[in-house]
Coordinates of C-alpha atoms in Angstrom, one line a residue:
X1 CA 109.1 151.6 76.1
X2 CA 108.5 148.1 77.6
X3 CA 107.8 149.8 81.1
X4 CA 105.2 152.0 79.4
X5 CA 103.6 149.3 77.5
X6 CA 103.0 147.3 80.8
X7 CA 101.4 150.1 82.5
X8 CA 98.9 150.9 79.4
X9 CA 98.1 147.1 79.6
X10 CA 97.5 147.3 83.5
X11 CA 95.3 150.5 83.1
X12 CA 93.2 148.8 80.4
X13 CA 92.7 145.7 82.4
X14 CA 91.3 147.7 85.2
X15 CA 88.9 149.7 82.9
X16 CA 87.7 146.6 81.5
X17 CA 87.1 144.9 84.9
X18 CA 85.4 147.7 86.0
X19 CA 83.2 147.7 83.2
X20 CA 82.3 144.1 83.8
X21 CA 81.5 144.4 87.3
X22 CA 79.1 147.5 86.8
X23 CA 77.7 145.4 83.9
X24 CA 77.3 142.4 86.2
X25 CA 75.8 144.5 88.9
X26 CA 73.3 146.1 86.6
X27 CA 72.3 142.5 85.3
X28 CA 71.9 141.3 89.0
X29 CA 69.7 144.5 90.2
X30 CA 67.6 144.0 87.3
X31 CA 67.1 140.1 88.0
X32 CA 66.5 141.0 91.7
X33 CA 63.9 143.3 90.9
X34 CA 62.1 140.8 88.5
X35 CA 62.5 137.8 90.2
X36 CA 59.9 136.9 93.1
X37 CA 60.7 136.6 97.0
X38 CA 61.7 133.1 96.5
X39 CA 64.3 133.8 93.8
X40 CA 67.8 132.9 94.2
X41 CA 69.1 136.5 94.7
X42 CA 66.7 137.1 97.6
X43 CA 67.5 133.6 99.1
X44 CA 71.2 134.7 99.1
X45 CA 70.3 137.9 100.6
X46 CA 68.6 136.2 103.5
X47 CA 71.4 133.7 104.0
X48 CA 73.7 136.7 104.3
X49 CA 71.6 138.5 106.5
X50 CA 71.2 135.7 109.0
X51 CA 74.9 135.1 109.2
X52 CA 75.8 138.8 109.9
X53 CA 73.0 139.4 112.4
X54 CA 74.6 137.5 115.4
X55 CA 77.6 139.9 114.6
X56 CA 75.4 142.8 114.4
X57 CA 74.1 142.2 117.9
X58 CA 77.6 141.4 119.6
X59 CA 78.5 144.9 118.1
X60 CA 75.4 146.5 119.6
X61 CA 75.9 145.1 123.0
X62 CA 79.6 146.0 123.0
X63 CA 78.4 149.7 122.1
X64 CA 75.8 149.7 124.8
X65 CA 78.2 148.6 127.3
X66 CA 80.8 151.0 126.3
X67 CA 78.2 153.6 126.7
X68 CA 77.3 152.4 130.2
X69 CA 81.1 152.3 131.1
X70 CA 81.5 156.0 130.0
X71 CA 78.6 157.1 131.9
X72 CA 80.0 155.2 135.0
X73 CA 83.4 156.7 134.6
X74 CA 81.8 160.1 134.3
X75 CA 80.0 159.6 137.5
X76 CA 82.9 158.4 139.3
X77 CA 85.0 161.1 138.2
X78 CA 82.3 164.0 138.9
X79 CA 83.7 166.5 141.5
X80 CA 82.2 166.6 145.1
X81 CA 80.4 170.0 144.3
X82 CA 78.3 168.2 141.4
X83 CA 77.5 165.2 143.5
X84 CA 76.4 167.4 146.3
X85 CA 74.2 169.6 144.0
X86 CA 72.5 166.3 142.8
X87 CA 71.8 165.2 146.5
X88 CA 70.4 168.6 147.3
X89 CA 68.1 168.3 144.1
X90 CA 66.9 164.7 145.0
X91 CA 66.1 165.7 148.5
X92 CA 64.2 168.8 147.2
X93 CA 62.1 166.5 144.9
X94 CA 61.5 164.0 147.7
X95 CA 60.1 167.1 150.0
X96 CA 57.9 168.2 146.9
X97 CA 56.5 164.6 146.4
X98 CA 55.6 164.3 150.1
X99 CA 54.1 167.7 150.3
X100 CA 51.9 167.4 147.4
X101 CA 50.9 163.9 148.9
X102 CA 50.1 165.7 152.0
X103 CA 47.8 168.3 150.0
X104 CA 46.1 165.5 148.4
X105 CA 45.4 163.9 151.7
X106 CA 44.1 167.0 153.2
X107 CA 41.9 167.5 150.2
X108 CA 40.2 164.1 150.5
X109 CA 39.6 164.7 154.3
X110 CA 38.1 168.2 153.5
X111 CA 35.8 166.7 150.8
X112 CA 34.6 164.2 153.3
X113 CA 33.6 166.9 155.6
X114 CA 31.9 168.7 153.0
X115 CA 29.8 165.8 151.9
X116 CA 28.7 165.3 155.5
X117 CA 27.6 169.0 155.7
X118 CA 25.8 168.5 152.4
X119 CA 24.2 164.9 153.0
X120 CA 23.2 165.4 156.5
X121 CA 22.3 169.3 156.2
X122 CA 24.9 170.1 158.7
X123 CA 25.6 173.8 159.8
X124 CA 28.9 174.2 161.7
X125 CA 32.4 175.2 162.0
X126 CA 35.5 173.2 160.6
X127 CA 38.6 172.8 162.8
X128 CA 41.6 170.9 162.7
X129 CA 42.9 168.6 165.7
X130 CA 46.0 170.3 167.2
X131 CA 46.3 168.3 170.6
X132 CA 45.2 165.2 172.3
X133 CA 45.2 163.9 175.8
X134 CA 47.0 160.7 176.5
X135 CA 45.3 159.8 179.7
X136 CA 42.5 157.2 180.1
X137 CA 40.6 159.0 182.4
X138 CA 40.5 162.1 180.6
X139 CA 40.1 161.6 176.8
X140 CA 40.1 164.8 175.2
X141 CA 41.3 166.5 172.0
X142 CA 42.2 170.2 171.4
X143 CA 40.8 172.0 168.2
X144 CA 41.8 175.0 166.1
X145 CA 38.6 176.8 166.5
X146 CA 37.2 178.5 169.5
X147 CA 35.0 181.4 170.6
X148 CA 36.3 183.9 167.9
X149 CA 34.5 181.3 165.3
X150 CA 31.5 180.8 167.3
X151 CA 32.3 178.0 169.0
X152 CA 30.6 177.4 172.6
X153 CA 30.7 175.0 175.5
X154 CA 28.2 172.2 174.9
X155 CA 28.3 172.1 170.9
X156 CA 28.3 168.7 169.4
X157 CA 31.6 167.8 167.4
X158 CA 31.5 165.4 164.5
X159 CA 34.3 163.6 162.5
X160 CA 33.6 162.6 158.8
X161 CA 31.2 159.8 159.6
X162 CA 29.7 160.3 163.0
X163 CA 29.8 162.1 166.6
X164 CA 32.9 162.0 168.6
X165 CA 32.5 164.4 171.4
X166 CA 31.2 167.9 172.9
X167 CA 33.0 171.0 173.6
X168 CA 33.9 171.4 177.2
X169 CA 35.7 174.7 177.3
X170 CA 37.0 177.2 174.9
X171 CA 39.7 180.1 174.3
X172 CA 39.7 182.9 171.4
X173 CA 41.0 180.2 168.6
X174 CA 41.2 177.0 170.5
X175 CA 38.5 174.7 172.4
X176 CA 38.8 171.2 174.2
X177 CA 36.4 168.4 173.0
X178 CA 35.7 165.8 175.6
X179 CA 35.5 162.5 173.4
X180 CA 32.5 160.2 173.7
X181 CA 34.9 157.6 175.1
X182 CA 35.7 159.6 178.0
X183 CA 34.6 157.8 181.3
X184 CA 33.0 161.5 182.2
X185 CA 30.9 161.5 178.9
X186 CA 27.1 160.8 178.5
X187 CA 25.0 161.3 175.4
X188 CA 21.4 161.0 175.4
X189 CA 20.8 158.4 172.5
X190 CA 18.0 156.4 170.7
X191 CA 18.2 153.0 168.6
X192 CA 17.0 153.9 165.3
X193 CA 15.0 151.0 164.5
X194 CA 13.0 150.6 167.9
X195 CA 13.2 154.2 168.9
X196 CA 14.0 153.0 172.4
X197 CA 16.2 155.7 174.4
X198 CA 19.1 155.3 176.5
X199 CA 22.3 156.8 177.4
X200 CA 25.7 156.2 175.8
X201 CA 28.6 156.5 178.4
X202 CA 32.5 156.2 177.9
X203 CA 34.8 154.1 180.1
X204 CA 38.3 153.6 180.9
X205 CA 38.8 150.8 178.6
X206 CA 37.9 153.1 175.7
X207 CA 34.7 151.3 174.7
X208 CA 31.0 152.9 174.5
X209 CA 28.1 151.4 176.5
X210 CA 24.5 152.1 175.8
X211 CA 22.7 152.0 179.2
X212 CA 19.7 153.1 181.0
X213 CA 17.3 151.3 178.5
X214 CA 13.5 150.4 179.2
X215 CA 13.1 146.9 180.5
X216 CA 11.2 146.2 177.6
X217 CA 13.8 147.5 175.1
X218 CA 14.9 144.8 172.8
X219 CA 18.4 145.3 171.2
X220 CA 20.0 143.5 168.5
X221 CA 23.6 143.4 167.1
X222 CA 23.8 145.7 164.3
X223 CA 21.2 148.3 165.5
X224 CA 22.3 151.9 164.6
X225 CA 22.5 154.1 167.6
X226 CA 21.8 158.0 167.1
X227 CA 22.0 161.1 169.4
X228 CA 18.5 161.8 170.5
X229 CA 18.7 165.4 171.5
X230 CA 17.0 164.7 174.8
X231 CA 18.1 167.4 177.5
X232 CA 20.0 169.3 175.0
X233 CA 23.4 167.8 175.5
X234 CA 23.8 166.9 171.9
X235 CA 22.3 167.6 168.6
X236 CA 19.5 165.0 167.6
X237 CA 19.7 162.8 164.9
X238 CA 23.6 162.1 164.2
X239 CA 25.1 158.9 164.2
X240 CA 26.8 157.6 167.2
X241 CA 27.6 154.1 166.1
X242 CA 26.4 150.5 165.9
X243 CA 25.6 147.8 168.5
X244 CA 28.5 145.2 168.3
X245 CA 28.1 142.8 171.5
X246 CA 25.2 142.2 174.0
X247 CA 26.2 140.8 177.5
X248 CA 22.7 139.2 178.5
X249 CA 21.9 138.6 182.0
X250 CA 18.6 137.6 184.0
X251 CA 18.2 141.4 184.6
X252 CA 17.4 143.7 181.7
X253 CA 18.7 146.4 183.5
X254 CA 22.0 145.1 183.9
X255 CA 22.5 144.4 180.1
X256 CA 26.0 145.5 179.1
X257 CA 25.5 146.7 175.5
X258 CA 28.7 147.8 173.5
X259 CA 28.6 150.1 170.8
X260 CA 31.3 150.6 168.3
X261 CA 31.6 154.2 167.2
X262 CA 31.1 155.2 163.7
X263 CA 34.1 157.5 163.6
X264 CA 37.4 156.6 164.8
X265 CA 39.4 159.1 166.7
X266 CA 42.7 157.5 166.5
X267 CA 43.6 159.3 163.0
X268 CA 41.1 162.2 163.3
X269 CA 42.5 165.3 161.9
X270 CA 39.7 167.4 160.9
X271 CA 36.2 167.8 162.5
X272 CA 32.9 169.9 162.4
X273 CA 31.7 171.7 165.3
X274 CA 27.8 171.6 164.7
X275 CA 25.6 174.5 165.2
X276 CA 22.4 172.9 163.7
X277 CA 21.5 170.2 161.6
X278 CA 18.9 170.5 158.7
X279 CA 16.2 168.9 160.7
X280 CA 16.7 171.3 163.4
X281 CA 16.5 174.2 161.1
X282 CA 13.4 172.8 159.5
X283 CA 11.7 172.4 162.9
X284 CA 12.9 176.0 163.9
X285 CA 11.5 177.6 160.8
X286 CA 8.1 175.6 161.2
X287 CA 8.0 176.8 164.8
X288 CA 8.7 180.5 163.5
X289 CA 6.0 180.2 161.1
X290 CA 3.5 178.9 163.4
X291 CA 4.5 181.7 166.2
X292 CA 4.1 184.3 163.3
X293 CA 0.5 182.9 162.2
X294 CA -0.4 183.0 165.9
X295 CA 0.7 186.4 166.2
X296 CA -0.9 187.6 163.1
X297 CA -4.4 185.8 164.0
X298 CA -4.3 187.7 167.6
X299 CA -3.7 190.9 165.8
X300 CA -6.4 190.4 163.4
X301 CA -8.9 189.5 166.3
X302 CA -7.9 192.4 168.4
X303 CA -8.2 194.7 165.2
X304 CA -11.8 193.3 164.8
X305 CA -12.6 193.6 168.5
X306 CA -11.8 197.5 168.2
X307 CA -13.9 197.9 165.0
X308 CA -16.8 196.3 167.0

């Protein structure tokens, strides 16, 4: 009996304690909801949060470190086949990125050529540079268009910003272009501002020189030099370059005028073989109309004479 009495007393005490705690919790909850942000309970909550936050951060850091260690252990214990497959995937991705960049660069180059055709009214054949000559005395390139594409000896060849040379030989699907910088080259030229004419020649040092100018010609640094079309060697009206240096002497005929080419051949990859420019097409059309008009007038006069 005494033992049973003690158990009953203990159970009653536990129930009473539980009821008191629940009541106290309810009172605290209601007080917490009623009081403002500056209340006692809110202050106690903030104090507890300030104390426990550093421990929570430490726990998070420990968790992150454990995760990183787990990944490192997993990588270290990966078998050779898995590592080999990952290396192959990485290599394939690098190749794809490089290929996409090459496509992007090619698209930009082709866009530049299209802009030249559009802005200058150039009619021609697009081609790619597939070979270069390394000799100073024979500066040539080989392009991927030939007689089958309508390329012929003597045609003017442009880069994206200016004239670079002239076709000197053709095969069915390739052609050789002698560059303006070649010592054997020569292009009839005109100074855009003053209209004085001369010859642009290449040299062994890779520079362009404007020669054979009129003795009264006045040349200034910055003058733009164009193809004149004289002699039919080059299509007229295309930019060659800009005057960058004038070595004056007492004799005007011996001036050395250095021209910087407008288009660099060093990194050139795409070119246009020019059939004609908008100016020439317009001139041809005008000549055709004039010829047709003269023919019609002659026919009319003949008909009138016959009628008389």
